[in-house]
Tab-separated table of C-alpha atoms in Angstrom:
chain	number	residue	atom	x	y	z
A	281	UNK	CA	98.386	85.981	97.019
A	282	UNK	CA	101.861	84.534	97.635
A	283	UNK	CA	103.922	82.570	95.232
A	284	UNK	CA	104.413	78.815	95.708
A	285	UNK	CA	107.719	76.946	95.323
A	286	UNK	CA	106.568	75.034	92.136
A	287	UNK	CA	105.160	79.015	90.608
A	288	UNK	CA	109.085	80.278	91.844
A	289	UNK	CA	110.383	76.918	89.910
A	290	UNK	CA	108.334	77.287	86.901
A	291	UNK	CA	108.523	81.422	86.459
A	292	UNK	CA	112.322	81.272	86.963
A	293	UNK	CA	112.272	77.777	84.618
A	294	UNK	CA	110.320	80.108	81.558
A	295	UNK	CA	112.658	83.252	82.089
A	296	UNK	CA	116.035	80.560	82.222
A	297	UNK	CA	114.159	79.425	78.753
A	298	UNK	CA	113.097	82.671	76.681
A	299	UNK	CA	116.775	84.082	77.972
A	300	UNK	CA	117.905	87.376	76.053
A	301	UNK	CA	114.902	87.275	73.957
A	302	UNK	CA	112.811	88.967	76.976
A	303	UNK	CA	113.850	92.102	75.900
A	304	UNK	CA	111.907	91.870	72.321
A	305	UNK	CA	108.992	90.495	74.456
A	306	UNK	CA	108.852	93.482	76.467
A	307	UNK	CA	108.919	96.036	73.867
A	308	UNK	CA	106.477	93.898	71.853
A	309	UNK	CA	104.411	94.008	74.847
A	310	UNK	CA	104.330	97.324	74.814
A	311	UNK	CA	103.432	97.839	70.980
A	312	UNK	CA	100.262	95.213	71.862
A	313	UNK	CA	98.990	97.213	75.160
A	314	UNK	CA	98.824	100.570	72.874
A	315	UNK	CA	97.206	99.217	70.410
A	316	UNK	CA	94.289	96.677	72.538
A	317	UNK	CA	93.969	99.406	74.667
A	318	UNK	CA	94.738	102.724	73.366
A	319	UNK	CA	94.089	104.970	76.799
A	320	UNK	CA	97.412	103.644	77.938
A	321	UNK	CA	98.944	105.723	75.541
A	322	UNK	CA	97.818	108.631	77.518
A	323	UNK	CA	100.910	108.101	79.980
A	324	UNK	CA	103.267	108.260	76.721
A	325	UNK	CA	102.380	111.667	75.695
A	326	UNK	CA	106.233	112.335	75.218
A	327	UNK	CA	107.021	108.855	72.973
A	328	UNK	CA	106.290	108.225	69.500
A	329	UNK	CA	103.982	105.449	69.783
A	330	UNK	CA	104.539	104.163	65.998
A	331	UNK	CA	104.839	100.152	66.435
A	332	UNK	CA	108.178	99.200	66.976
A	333	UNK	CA	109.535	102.136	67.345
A	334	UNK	CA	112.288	102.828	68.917
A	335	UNK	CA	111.139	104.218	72.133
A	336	UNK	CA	108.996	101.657	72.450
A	337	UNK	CA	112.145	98.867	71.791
A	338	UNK	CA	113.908	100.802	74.656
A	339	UNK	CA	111.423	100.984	77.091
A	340	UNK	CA	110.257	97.238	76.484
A	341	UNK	CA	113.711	96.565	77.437
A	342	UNK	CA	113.602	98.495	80.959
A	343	UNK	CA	109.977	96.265	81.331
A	344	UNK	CA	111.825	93.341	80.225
A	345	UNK	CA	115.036	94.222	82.885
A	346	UNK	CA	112.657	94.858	85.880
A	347	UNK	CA	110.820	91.267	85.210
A	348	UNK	CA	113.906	89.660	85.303
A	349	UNK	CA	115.101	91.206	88.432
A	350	UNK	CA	112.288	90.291	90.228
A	351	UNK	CA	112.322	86.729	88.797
A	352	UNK	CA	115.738	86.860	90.049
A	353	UNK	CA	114.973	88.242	93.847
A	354	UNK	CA	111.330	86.140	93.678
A	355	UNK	CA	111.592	85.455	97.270
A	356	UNK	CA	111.700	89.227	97.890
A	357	UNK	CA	110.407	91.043	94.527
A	358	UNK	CA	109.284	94.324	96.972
A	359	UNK	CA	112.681	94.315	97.945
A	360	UNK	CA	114.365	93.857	93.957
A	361	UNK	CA	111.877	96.660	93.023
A	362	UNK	CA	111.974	98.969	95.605
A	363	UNK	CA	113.058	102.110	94.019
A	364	UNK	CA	110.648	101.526	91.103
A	365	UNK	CA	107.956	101.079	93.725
A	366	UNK	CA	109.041	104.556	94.835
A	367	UNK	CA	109.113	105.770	91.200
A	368	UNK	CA	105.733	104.867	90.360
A	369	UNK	CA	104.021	106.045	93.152
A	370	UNK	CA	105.414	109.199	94.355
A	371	UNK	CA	106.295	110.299	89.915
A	372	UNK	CA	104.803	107.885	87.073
A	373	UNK	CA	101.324	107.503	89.086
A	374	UNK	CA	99.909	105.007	86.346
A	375	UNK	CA	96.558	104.120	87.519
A	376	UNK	CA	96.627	100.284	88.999
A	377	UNK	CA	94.513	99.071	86.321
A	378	UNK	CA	97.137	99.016	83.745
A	379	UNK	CA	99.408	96.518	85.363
A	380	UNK	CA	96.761	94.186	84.701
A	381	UNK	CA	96.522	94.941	80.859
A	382	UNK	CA	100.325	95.163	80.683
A	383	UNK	CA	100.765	91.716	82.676
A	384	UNK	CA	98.225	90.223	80.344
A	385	UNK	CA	99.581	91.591	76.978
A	386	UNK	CA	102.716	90.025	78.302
A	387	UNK	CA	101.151	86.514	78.580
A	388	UNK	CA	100.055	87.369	74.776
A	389	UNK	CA	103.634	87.522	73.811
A	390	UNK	CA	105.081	84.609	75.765
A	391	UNK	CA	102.261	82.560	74.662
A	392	UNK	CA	102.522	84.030	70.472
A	393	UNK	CA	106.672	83.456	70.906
A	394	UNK	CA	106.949	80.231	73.069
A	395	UNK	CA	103.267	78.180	73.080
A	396	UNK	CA	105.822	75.040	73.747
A	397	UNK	CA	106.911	76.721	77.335
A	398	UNK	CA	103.840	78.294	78.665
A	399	UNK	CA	101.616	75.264	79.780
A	400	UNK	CA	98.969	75.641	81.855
A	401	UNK	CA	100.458	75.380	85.079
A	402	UNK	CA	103.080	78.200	83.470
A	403	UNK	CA	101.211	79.948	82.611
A	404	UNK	CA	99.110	80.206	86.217
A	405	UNK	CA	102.767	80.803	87.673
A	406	UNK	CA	103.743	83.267	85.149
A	407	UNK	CA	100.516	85.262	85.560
A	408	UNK	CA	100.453	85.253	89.649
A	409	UNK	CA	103.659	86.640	88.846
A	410	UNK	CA	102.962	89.097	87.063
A	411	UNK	CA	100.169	90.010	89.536
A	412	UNK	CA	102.698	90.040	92.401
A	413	UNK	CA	105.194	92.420	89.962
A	414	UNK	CA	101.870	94.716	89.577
A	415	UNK	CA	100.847	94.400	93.382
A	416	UNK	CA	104.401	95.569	94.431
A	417	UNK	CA	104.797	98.419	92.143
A	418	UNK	CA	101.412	100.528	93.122
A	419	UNK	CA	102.134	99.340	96.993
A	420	UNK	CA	103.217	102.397	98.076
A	421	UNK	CA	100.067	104.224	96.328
A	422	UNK	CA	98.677	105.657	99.131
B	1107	UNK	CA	72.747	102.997	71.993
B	1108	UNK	CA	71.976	102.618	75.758
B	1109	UNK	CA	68.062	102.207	76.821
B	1110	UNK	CA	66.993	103.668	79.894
B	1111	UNK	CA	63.200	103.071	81.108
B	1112	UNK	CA	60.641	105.537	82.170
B	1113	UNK	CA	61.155	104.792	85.382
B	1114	UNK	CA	65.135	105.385	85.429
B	1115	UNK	CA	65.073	108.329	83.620
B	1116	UNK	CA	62.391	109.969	86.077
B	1117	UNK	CA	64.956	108.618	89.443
B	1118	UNK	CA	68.123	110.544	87.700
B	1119	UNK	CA	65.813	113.695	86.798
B	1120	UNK	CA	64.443	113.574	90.138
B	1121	UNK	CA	67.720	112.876	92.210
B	1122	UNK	CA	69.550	115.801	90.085
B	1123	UNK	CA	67.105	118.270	90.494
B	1124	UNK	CA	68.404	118.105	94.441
B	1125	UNK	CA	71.654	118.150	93.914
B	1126	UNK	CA	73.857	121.328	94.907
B	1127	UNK	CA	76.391	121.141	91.758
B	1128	UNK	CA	78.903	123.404	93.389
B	1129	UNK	CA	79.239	121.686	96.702
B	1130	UNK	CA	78.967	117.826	95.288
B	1131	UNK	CA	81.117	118.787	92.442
B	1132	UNK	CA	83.706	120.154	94.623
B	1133	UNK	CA	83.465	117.533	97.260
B	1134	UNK	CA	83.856	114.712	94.674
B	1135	UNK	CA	86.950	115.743	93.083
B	1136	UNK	CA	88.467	116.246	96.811
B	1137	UNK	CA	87.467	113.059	97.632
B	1138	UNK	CA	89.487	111.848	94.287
B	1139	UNK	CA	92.511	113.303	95.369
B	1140	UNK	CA	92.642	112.286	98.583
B	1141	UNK	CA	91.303	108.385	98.016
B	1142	UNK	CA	92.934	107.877	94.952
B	1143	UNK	CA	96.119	110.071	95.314
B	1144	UNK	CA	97.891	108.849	92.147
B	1145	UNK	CA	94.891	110.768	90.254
B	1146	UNK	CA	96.556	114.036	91.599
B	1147	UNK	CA	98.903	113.950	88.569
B	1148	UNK	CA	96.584	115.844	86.601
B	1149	UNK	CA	96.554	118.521	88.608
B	1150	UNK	CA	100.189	119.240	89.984
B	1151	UNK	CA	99.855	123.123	88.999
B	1152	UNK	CA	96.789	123.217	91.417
B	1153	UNK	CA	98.638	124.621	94.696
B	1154	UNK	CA	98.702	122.590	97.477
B	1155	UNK	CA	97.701	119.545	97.367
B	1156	UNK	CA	99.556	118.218	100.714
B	1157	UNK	CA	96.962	116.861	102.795
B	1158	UNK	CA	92.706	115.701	102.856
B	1159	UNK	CA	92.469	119.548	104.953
B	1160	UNK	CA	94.368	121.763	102.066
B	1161	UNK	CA	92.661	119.577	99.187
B	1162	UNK	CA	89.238	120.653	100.700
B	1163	UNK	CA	90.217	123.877	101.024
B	1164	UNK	CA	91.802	124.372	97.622
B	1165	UNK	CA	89.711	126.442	95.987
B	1166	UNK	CA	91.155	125.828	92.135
B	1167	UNK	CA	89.925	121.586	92.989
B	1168	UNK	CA	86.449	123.000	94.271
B	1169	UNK	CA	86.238	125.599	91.405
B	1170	UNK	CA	87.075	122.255	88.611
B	1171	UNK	CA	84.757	119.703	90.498
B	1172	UNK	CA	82.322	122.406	90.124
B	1173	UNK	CA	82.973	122.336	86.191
B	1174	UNK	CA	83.302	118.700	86.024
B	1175	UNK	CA	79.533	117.882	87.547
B	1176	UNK	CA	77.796	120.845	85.347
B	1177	UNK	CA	79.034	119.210	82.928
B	1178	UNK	CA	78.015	115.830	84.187
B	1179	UNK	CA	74.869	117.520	84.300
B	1180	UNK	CA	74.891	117.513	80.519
B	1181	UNK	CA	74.528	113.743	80.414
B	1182	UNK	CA	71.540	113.736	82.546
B	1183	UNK	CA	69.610	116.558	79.927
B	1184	UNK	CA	71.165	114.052	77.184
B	1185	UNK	CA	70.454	110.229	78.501
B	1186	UNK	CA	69.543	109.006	74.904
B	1187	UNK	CA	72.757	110.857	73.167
B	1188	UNK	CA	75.857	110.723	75.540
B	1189	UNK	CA	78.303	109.786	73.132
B	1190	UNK	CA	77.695	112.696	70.573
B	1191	UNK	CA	77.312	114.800	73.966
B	1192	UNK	CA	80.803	114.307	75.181
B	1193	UNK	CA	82.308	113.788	72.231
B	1194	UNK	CA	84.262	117.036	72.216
B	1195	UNK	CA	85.263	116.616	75.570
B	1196	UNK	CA	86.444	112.719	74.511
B	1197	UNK	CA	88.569	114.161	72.352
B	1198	UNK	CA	90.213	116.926	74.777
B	1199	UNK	CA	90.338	114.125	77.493
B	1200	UNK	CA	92.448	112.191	74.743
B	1201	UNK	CA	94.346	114.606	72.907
B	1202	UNK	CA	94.988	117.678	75.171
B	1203	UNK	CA	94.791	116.560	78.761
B	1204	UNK	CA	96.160	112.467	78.390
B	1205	UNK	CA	93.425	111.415	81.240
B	1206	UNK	CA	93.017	107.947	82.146
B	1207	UNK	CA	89.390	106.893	81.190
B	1208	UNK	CA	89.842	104.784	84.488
B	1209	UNK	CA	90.057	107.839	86.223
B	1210	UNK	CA	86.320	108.574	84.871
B	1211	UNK	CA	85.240	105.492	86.191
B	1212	UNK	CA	87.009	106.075	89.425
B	1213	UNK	CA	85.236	109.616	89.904
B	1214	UNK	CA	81.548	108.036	88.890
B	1215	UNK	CA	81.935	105.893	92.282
B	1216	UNK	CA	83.203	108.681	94.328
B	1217	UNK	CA	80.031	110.508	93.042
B	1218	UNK	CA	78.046	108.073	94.161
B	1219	UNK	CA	79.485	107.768	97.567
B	1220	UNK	CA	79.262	111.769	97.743
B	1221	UNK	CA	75.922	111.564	96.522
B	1222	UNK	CA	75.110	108.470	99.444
B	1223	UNK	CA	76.591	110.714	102.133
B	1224	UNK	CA	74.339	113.858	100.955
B	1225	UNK	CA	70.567	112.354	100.531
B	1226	UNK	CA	70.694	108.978	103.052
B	1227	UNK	CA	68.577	106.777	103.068
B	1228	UNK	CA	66.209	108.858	100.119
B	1229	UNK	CA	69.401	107.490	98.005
B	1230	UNK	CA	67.853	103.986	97.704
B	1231	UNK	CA	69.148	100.480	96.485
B	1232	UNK	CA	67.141	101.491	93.187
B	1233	UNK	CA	68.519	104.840	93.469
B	1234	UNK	CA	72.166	103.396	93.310
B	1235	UNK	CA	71.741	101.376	90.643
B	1236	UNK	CA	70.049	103.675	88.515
B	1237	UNK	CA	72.982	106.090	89.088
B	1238	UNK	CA	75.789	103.122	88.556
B	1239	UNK	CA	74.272	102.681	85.329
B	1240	UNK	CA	74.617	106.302	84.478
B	1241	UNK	CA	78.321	106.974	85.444
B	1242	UNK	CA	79.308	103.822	83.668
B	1243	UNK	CA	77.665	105.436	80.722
B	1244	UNK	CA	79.084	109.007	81.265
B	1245	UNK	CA	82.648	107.099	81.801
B	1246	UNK	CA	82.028	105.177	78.428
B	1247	UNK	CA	80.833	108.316	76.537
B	1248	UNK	CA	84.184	110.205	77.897
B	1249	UNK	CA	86.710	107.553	76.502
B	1250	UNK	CA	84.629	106.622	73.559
B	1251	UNK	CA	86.864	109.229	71.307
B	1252	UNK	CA	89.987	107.686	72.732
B	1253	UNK	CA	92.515	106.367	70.022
């Protein structure tokens, strides 16, 4: 799956857009993917997984930072996120699975916060995207 | 509440009956570790984990994959209650031990390969199916507690 120019244009177009705000998205992301699905929370053992709290507000905002630097480095996201690549598969270990939940509970947010931005055609960018940021942090799995 | 015919019910009875518990068990959650390698964060105090030879040889993952398919074992005696079976060990799997019900679903399929690779071609298409149907259940009945 590679990213076209117009999915480059319109992912980097949405994150120009929802600016600073990300970071609320991220952590809001979060709050939905514990709740929707609650076996994620099995990776949090350590947080307290109370909605909105502030854990949760601190690590949406590390999400929210690492989706930006890849939007930023799109034409080499393995590159941007190479030491979280590392992190994640030789530390954190989450199960592949739940990059897809995370991704989508992400949509959720972008789509609850900014229906205006997140056309269709968005929206398909945004979520190939997301896919890619996924793909690239469980590369180095096995 | 999940319906199983006649005829399922007498294919898992009658597959299970052949099955060597210790050896499959153990073989399974080797085959885990060593396919899926992430999954070895559950099990960091096992020893050494380094490589497909030591994970064989480990004998604290063959003594656990021995526990794990006795009590896989439990769903088979219980085909008509597997919720209220496992609920106990839901809630351990939740609570205690912060498992990944993916990781159930990823160990049903390694069963089946294991399971494949033991009995042949006596593991028919039917067979397979049968036995999908099963782990799903067993996975579903293991993350049902989850919250």
């Amino acid at each position: 799956m590679v990213l076209s120019a117009n999915d480059k244009t319109n992912v980097k177009g949405l994150f120009g857009k929802i600016g600073g705000a990300i970071e609320d998205l991220g952590g809001e992301a979060l709050d939905r993917l514990f709740l929707a699905y609650p076996q994620t929370k099995t990776y949090f053992p350590h947080f307290d997984l109370h909605q909105g709290s502030a854990q949760i507000k601190a690590h949406g905002k590390k999400v929210a930072a690492a989706l930006v630097e890849a939007c930023n480095h799109i034409d080499d996201i393995a590159g941007a996120l190479s030491k979280l690549s590392d992190l994640h598969a030789q530390k954190l270990r989450v199960d592949p699975v739940n990059f897809k939940l995370l991704g989508h509970c992400f949509l959720v947010v972008v789509a609850a916060h900014h229906p205006s931005l997140l056309t269709p055609e968005v929206h398909a960018s945004l979520d190939k995207f997301l896919c890619a940021v996924g793909n690239v942090l469980t590369a180095k799995y096995r | 509440m999940v319906h199983w015919s006649a005829e399922e019910k007498r294919l898992i009875a009658s597959l299970w009956s052949k099955v060597n518990v210790e050896e499959c068990g153990a073989e399974a959650l080797a085959r885990l570790l060593i396919v899926y390698p992430w999954t070895q964060r559950f099990f960091d105090n096992f020893g050494n984990l380094s490589s497909p030879t030591t994970i064989i040889g480990n004998p604290r993952v063959r003594a656990h994959g021995k526990k794990v398919l006795t009590s896989f074992g439990e769903a088979v005696k219980n085909l008509d209650n597997t919720k209220k079976c496992f609920a106990q060990l839901s809630k351990l799997h939740c609570e205690k031990l912060h498992v990944d019900p993916e990781n159930f679903r990823l160990l049903g399929d390694i069963l089946i390969i294991v399971l494949a690779a033991h009995f042949g071609k006596d593991f028919a298409p039917a067979c397979q199916s049968t036995r999908q149907k099963m782990v799903h259940v067993v996975a579903h009945a293991l993350a049902h507690e989850y919250r």
